[in-house]
XYZ file of C-alpha atoms in Angstrom:
454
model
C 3.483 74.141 -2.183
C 2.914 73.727 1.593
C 6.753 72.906 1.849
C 9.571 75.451 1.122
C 12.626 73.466 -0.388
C 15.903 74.864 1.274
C 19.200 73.446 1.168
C 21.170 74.262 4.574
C 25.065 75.048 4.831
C 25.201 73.149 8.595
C 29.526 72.991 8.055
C 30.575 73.391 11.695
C 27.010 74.935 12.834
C 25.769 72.931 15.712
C 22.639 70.293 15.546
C 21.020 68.592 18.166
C 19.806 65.349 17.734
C 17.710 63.347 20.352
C 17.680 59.471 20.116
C 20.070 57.232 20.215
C 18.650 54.225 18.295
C 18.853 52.897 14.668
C 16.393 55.998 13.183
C 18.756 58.598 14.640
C 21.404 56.888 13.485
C 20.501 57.411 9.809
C 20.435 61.010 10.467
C 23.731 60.999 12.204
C 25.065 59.790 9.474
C 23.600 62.619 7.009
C 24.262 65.226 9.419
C 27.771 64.486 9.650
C 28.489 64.251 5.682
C 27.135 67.310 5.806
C 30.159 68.962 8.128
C 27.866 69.866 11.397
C 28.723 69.736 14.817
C 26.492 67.405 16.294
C 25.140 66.835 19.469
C 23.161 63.775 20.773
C 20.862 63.316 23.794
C 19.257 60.215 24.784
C 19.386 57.745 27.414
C 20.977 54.919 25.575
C 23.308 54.673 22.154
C 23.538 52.482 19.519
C 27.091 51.101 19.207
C 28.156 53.027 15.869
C 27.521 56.222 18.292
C 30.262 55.316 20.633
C 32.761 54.998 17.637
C 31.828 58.406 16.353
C 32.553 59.820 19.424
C 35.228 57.943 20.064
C 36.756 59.666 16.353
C 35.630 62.533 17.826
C 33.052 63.186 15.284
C 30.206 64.182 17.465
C 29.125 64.644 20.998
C 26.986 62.382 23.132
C 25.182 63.318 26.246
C 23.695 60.689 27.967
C 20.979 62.364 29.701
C 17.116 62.733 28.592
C 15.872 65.880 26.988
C 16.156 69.065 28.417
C 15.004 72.650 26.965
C 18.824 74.093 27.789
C 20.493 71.192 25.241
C 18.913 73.594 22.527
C 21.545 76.362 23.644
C 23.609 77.502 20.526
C 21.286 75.623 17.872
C 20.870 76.299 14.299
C 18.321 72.870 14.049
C 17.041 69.934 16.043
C 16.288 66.539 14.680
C 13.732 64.756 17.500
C 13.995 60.653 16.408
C 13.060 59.169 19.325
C 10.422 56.330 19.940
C 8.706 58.713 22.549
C 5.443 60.474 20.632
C 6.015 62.711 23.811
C 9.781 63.344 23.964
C 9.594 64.416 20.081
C 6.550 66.429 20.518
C 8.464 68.104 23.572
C 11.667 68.774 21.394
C 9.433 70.170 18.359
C 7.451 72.727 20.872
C 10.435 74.036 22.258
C 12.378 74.147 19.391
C 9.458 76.288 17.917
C 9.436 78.245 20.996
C 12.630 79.864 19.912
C 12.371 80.020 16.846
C 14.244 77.281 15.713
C 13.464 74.618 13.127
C 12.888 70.921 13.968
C 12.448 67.741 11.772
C 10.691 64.889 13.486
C 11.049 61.740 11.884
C 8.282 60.116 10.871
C 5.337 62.926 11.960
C 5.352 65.554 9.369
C 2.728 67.148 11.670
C 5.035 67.982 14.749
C 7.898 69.134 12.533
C 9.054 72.531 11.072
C 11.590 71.037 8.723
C 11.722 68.080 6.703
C 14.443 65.953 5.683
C 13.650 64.469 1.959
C 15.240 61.523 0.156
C 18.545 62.469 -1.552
C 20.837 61.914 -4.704
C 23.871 63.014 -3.853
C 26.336 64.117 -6.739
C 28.039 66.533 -4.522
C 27.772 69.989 -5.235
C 24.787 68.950 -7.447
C 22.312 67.314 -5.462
C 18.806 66.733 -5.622
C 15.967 66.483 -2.980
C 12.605 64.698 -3.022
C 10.478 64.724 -0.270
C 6.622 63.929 -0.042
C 6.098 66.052 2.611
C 5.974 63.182 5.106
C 2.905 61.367 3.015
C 4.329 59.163 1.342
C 8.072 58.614 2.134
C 8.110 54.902 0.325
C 7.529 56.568 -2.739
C 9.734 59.185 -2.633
C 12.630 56.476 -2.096
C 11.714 54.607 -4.861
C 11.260 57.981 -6.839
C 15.369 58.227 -5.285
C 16.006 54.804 -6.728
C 14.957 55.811 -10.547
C 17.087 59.285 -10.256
C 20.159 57.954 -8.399
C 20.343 54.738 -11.599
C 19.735 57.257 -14.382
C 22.692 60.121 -13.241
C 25.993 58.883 -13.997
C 28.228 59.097 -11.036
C 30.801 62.052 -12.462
C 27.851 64.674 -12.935
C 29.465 65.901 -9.577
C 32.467 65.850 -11.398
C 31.392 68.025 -14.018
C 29.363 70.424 -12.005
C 32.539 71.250 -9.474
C 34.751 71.860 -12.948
C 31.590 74.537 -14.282
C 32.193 76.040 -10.575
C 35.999 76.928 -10.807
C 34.974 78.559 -14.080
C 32.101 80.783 -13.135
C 34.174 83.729 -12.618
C 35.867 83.655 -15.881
C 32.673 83.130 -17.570
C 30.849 85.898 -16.203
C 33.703 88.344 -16.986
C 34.037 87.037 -20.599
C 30.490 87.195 -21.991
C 27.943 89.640 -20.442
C 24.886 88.895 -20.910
C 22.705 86.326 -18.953
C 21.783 84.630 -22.694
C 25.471 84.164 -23.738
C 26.586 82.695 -20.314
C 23.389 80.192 -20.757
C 24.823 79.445 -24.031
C 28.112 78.813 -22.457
C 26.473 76.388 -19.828
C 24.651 74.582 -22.449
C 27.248 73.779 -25.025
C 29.512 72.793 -21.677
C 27.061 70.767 -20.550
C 26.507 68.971 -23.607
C 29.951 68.154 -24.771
C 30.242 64.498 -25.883
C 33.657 64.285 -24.478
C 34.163 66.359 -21.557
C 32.141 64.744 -18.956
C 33.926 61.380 -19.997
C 37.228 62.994 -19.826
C 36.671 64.528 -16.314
C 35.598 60.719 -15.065
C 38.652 59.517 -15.896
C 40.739 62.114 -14.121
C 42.165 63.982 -16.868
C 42.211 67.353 -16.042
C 45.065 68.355 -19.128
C 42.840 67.643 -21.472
C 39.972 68.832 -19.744
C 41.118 72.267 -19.376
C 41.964 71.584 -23.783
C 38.377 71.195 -24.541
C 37.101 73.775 -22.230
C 39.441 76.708 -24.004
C 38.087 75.411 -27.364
C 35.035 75.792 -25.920
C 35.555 79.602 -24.959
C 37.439 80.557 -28.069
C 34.289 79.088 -30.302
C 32.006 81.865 -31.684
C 28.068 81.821 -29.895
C 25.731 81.410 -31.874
C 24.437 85.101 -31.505
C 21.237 85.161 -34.457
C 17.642 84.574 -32.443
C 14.787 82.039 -33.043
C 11.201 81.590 -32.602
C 9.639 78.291 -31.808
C 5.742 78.047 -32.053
C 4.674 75.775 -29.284
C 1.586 74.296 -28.592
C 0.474 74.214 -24.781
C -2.389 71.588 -25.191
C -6.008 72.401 -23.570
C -4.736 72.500 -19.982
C -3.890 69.474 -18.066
C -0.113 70.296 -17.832
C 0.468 66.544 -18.628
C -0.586 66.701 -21.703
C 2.142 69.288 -22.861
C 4.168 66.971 -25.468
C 7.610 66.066 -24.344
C 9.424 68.523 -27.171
C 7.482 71.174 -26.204
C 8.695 70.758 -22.230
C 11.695 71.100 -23.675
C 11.820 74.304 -25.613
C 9.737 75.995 -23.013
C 12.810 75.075 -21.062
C 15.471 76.460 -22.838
C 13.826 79.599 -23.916
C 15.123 83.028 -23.021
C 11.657 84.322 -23.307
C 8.513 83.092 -23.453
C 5.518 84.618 -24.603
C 2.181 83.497 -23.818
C -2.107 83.757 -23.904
C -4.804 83.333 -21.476
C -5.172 79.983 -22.645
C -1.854 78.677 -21.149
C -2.915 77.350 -18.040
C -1.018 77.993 -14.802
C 0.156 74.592 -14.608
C 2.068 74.633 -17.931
C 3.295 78.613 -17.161
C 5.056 76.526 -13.831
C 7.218 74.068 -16.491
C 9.134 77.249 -17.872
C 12.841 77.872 -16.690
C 12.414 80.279 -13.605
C 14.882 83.088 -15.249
C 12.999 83.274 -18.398
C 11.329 86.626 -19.743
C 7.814 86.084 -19.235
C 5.206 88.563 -22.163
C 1.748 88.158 -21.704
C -0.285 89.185 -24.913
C -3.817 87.529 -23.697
C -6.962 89.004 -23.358
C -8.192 89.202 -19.386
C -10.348 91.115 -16.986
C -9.152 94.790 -16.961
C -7.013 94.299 -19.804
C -7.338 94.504 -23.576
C -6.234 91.980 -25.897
C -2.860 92.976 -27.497
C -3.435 93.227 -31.361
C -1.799 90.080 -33.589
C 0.005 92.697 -34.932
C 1.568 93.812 -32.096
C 2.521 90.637 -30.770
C 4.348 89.789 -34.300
C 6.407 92.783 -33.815
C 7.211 91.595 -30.147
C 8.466 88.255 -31.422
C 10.408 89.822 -34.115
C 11.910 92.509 -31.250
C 12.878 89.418 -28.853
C 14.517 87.120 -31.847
C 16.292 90.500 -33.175
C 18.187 90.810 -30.113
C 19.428 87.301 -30.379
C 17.132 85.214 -27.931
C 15.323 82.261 -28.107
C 11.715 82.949 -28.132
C 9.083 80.442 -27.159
C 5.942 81.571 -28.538
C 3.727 79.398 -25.998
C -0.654 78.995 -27.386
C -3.119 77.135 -25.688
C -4.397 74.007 -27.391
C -2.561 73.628 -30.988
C -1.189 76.420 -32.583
C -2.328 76.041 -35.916
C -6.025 75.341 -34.647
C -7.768 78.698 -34.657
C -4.555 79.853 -33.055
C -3.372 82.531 -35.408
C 0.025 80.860 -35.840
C 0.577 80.829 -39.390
C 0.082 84.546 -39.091
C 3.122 84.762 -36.656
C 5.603 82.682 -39.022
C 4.195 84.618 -42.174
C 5.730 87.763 -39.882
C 8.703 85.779 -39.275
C 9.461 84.862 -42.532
C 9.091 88.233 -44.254
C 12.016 88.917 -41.553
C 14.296 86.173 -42.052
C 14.206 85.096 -38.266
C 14.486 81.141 -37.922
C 11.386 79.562 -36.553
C 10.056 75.991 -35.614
C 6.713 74.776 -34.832
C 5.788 72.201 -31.689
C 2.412 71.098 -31.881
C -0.062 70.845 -29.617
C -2.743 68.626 -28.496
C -5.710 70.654 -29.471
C -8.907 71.212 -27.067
C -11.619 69.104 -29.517
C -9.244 65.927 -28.698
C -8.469 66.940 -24.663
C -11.737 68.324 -23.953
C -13.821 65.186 -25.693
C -11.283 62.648 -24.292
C -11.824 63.915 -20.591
C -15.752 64.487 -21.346
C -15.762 61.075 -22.114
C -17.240 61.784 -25.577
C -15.411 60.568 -28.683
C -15.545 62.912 -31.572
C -15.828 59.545 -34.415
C -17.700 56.137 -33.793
C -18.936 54.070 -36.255
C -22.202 54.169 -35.821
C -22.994 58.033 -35.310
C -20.359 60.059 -36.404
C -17.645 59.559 -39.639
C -16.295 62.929 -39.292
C -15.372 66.065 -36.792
C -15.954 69.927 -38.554
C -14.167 71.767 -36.052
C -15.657 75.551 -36.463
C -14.699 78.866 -35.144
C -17.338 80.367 -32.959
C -16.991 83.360 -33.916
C -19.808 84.213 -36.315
C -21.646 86.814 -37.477
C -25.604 87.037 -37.518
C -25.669 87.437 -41.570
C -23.133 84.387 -41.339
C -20.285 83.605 -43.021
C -20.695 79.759 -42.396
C -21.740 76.825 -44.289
C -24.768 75.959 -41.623
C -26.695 73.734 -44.431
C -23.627 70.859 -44.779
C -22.944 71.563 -40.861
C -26.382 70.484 -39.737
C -26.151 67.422 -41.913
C -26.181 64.279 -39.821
C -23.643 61.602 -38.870
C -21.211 64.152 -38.017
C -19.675 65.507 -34.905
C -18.850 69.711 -34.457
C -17.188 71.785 -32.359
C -17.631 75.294 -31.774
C -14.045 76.943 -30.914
C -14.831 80.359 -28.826
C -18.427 79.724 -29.545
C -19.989 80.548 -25.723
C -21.032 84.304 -26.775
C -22.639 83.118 -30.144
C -24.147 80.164 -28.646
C -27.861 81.422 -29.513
C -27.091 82.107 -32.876
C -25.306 78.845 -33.621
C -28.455 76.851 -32.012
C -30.876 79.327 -34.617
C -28.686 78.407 -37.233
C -28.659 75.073 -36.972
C -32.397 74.636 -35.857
C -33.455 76.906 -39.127
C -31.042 74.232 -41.566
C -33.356 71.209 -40.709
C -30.937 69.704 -37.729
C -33.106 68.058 -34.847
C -33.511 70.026 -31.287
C -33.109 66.755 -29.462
C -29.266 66.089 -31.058
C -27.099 66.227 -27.792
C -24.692 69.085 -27.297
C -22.192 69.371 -24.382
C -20.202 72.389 -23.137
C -17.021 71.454 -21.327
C -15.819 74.507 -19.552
C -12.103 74.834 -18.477
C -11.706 71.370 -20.466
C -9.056 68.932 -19.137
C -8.153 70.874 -16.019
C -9.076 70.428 -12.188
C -12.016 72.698 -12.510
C -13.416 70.834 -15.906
C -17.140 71.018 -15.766
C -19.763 69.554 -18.270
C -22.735 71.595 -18.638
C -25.115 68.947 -21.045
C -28.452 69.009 -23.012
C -29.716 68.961 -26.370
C -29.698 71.592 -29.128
C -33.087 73.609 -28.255
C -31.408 74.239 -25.014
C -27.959 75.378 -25.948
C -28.821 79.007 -25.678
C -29.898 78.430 -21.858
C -26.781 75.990 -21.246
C -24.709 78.608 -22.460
C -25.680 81.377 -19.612
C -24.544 77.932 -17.140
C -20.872 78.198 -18.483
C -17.954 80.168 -18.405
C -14.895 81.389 -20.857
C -13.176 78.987 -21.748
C -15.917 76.653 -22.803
C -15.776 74.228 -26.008
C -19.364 73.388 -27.442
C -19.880 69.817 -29.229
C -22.787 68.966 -30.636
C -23.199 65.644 -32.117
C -24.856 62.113 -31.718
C -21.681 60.910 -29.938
C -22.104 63.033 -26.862
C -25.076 60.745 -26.236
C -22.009 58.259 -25.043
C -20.652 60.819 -22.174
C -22.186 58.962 -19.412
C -21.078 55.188 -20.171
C -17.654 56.418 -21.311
C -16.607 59.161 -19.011
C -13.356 58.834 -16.629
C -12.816 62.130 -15.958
């Protein structure tokens, strides 16, 4: 994030402003709905300047700029033609410690002032950080015809009843509740649109005099491989709403960024320094967190129900009687193939996909004669440390050291890497990756070159 969102209160704190031509006049016009006391240098005005003076709106000073018009500042807005004249207004802005938005060079400027919907007190910002300003207005366009105009409306009524909510429920998860069954009402938004604040306040005491829902709930949610796009819209959701989520290594950063800022954050992972908390002991955390009435997200990478120990964790729920819900996830086989550019089927190599957990033992435990047969993809789950044993294994059942394997480290992310070879080599290949790596072995990754878009 190289820029810091910030909304400003500028209501009668003084802003200078230096141009007086059709750009500056846009910001006039933003600084003014915004209640500030502005002040405008430049050597010629527009005529919509002259009538805001003339309404006594703002101040004009027909001069060009000088260091002293900074006096008594809280921000300066340089929107001049003059590369110069801004760049002059920026450095001595600076030199005082004083921000300073300069329209159109992100470069010279301190501040920036992004696109805006404005459903006053809610409003929402979107800036591009000077890169790419026509797409943050179009990105304005889609927002400003998808809010209905009386969300302002509604968000100025859940303002004049913030103190009386606070004082009548007292914790953070009942007020939330509050909020969201407010929020949600099918009638009060309409009612507040039409100006009917009787039966506005009506529905709002019915609202406070109806019992929250106080029993907690677990929903198992599947993070997908990675790539925080490929989270599925339900699970954005729930991760959303949850009063606390708890997560693994294998939720990437990117997904951990989607979860509402105020929620309780458990990690239960395994990770350098750390030991891995016991399934046990994260059961009895999720049955803690419901048990006090919160909404638990229990957040896995890939798919839950994949070599994710998550029938384990309802099994616990169950036996408890606390309400659960499962989300699932795209798992890594189908991320960490589709991004490698391998596809687990095709017709003419592969009619099935044996997705195996890597972690074996040397006496094994695994069918190795019917997973050696041919015409089959596989995919080792947590199979990097045993990588030498699966290759023995599979060598000693009659399957061919030239079949392709691929190990797709970090699969679907920004730092995916592809470490490829063939079967005799996997051992080797494996000492050229890192946790978390997926190993697929199959006639198919043979296609990874013609097919790969990742």
């Amino acid at each position: 994030m190289n820029w810091f969102p910030l909304f400003c209160d500028l209501r009668h704190k003084t802003v200078l402003l230096v141009g007086g031509g059709a750009v500056a006049e846009r910001k006039a016009r933003l600084l003014l709905k915004a209640g500030a006391d502005v002040r405008v240098c430049a050597t010629h005005f527009s005529s919509p300047f002259y009538e805001w003076q003339q309404a006594g709106k703002l101040t004009l000073r027909e001069a060009r700029f000088s260091p002293e018009h900074l006096d008594g500042c809280w921000l300066a807005i340089a929107a001049t033609d003059s590369h110069e004249v801004n760049q002059q207004v920026s450095d001595y802005a600076s030199a005082r410690q004083m921000f300073c938005n300069v329209v159109d060079a992100p470069a010279q400027a301190s501040a920036i002032m992004p696109s805006v919907v404005d459903r006053s007190p809610l409003m929402i910002a979107i800036s591009s950080a000077g890169d790419a300003p026509v797409m943050a207005r179009l990105l304005r366009e889609k927002i400003e015809a998808l809010l209905p105009q009386h969300l302002g409306k509604v968000a100025a009524w859940a303002g004049a009843l913030r103190p009386r909510v606070k004082s009548t429920f007292n914790e953070a998860g009942q007020r939330r509740r509050f909020w969201e069954k407010l929020f949600h009402h099918d009638r009060l938004a309409q009612t507040l649109a039409n100006g009917d604040d009787k039966q506005a306040e009506k529905l709002t005491e019915a609202l406070f005099n109806e019992p929250l829902a106080q029993q907690g709930e677990v929903v198992l949610v599947g993070a997908g491989p990675g790539d925080a796009g490929l989270l599925t819209l339900k699970g954005l959701q729930q991760i959303q709403q949850a009063d606390v989520v708890v997560y693994d290594r294998l939720v990437s950063e990117e997904v951990l960024e989607l979860v509402r800022r105020d929620a309780e954050r458990i990690f239960v992972g395994k990770r350098a320094g750390y030991h891995c908390v016991p399934q046990e002991a994260i059961n009895q955390i999720l049955l803690e967190q419901a048990g006090q009435g919160k909404r638990v997200v229990r957040l896995k990478g890939g798919d839950p129900f994949i070599f994710g120990r998550g029938a384990e964790e309802l099994e616990a729920l169950s036996g408890s009687g606390i309400p659960f819900s499962v989300v699932p996830g795209i798992t890594a086989a189908s991320g960490c193939s589709a991004y490698s550019g391998i596809p687990l089927t095709h017709r003419d190599y592969a009619q099935s996909v044996r997705l195996v957990t890597g972690h074996v033992q040397k006496n094994g435990e695994l069918d190795w004669q019917n997973l050696a047969a041919e015409r089959q993809t596989l995919v080792f789950y947590m199979g990097l440390t045993q990588a030498a044993e699966i290759q023995r294994q599979l060598l000693a059942h009659g399957m061919s050291g030239g079949m392709p394997v691929a190990l797709v480290e970090n699969g679907t992310s920004t730092r995916q890497r592809v470490v490829a070879g063939q079967l005799s080599e996997l051992a080797e290949l494996a000492t050229q990756a890192q946790s978390p790596s997926l190993i697929i072995i199959g006639r198919v990754v043979a296609l990874r070159e013609p097919l790969r878009w990742f």
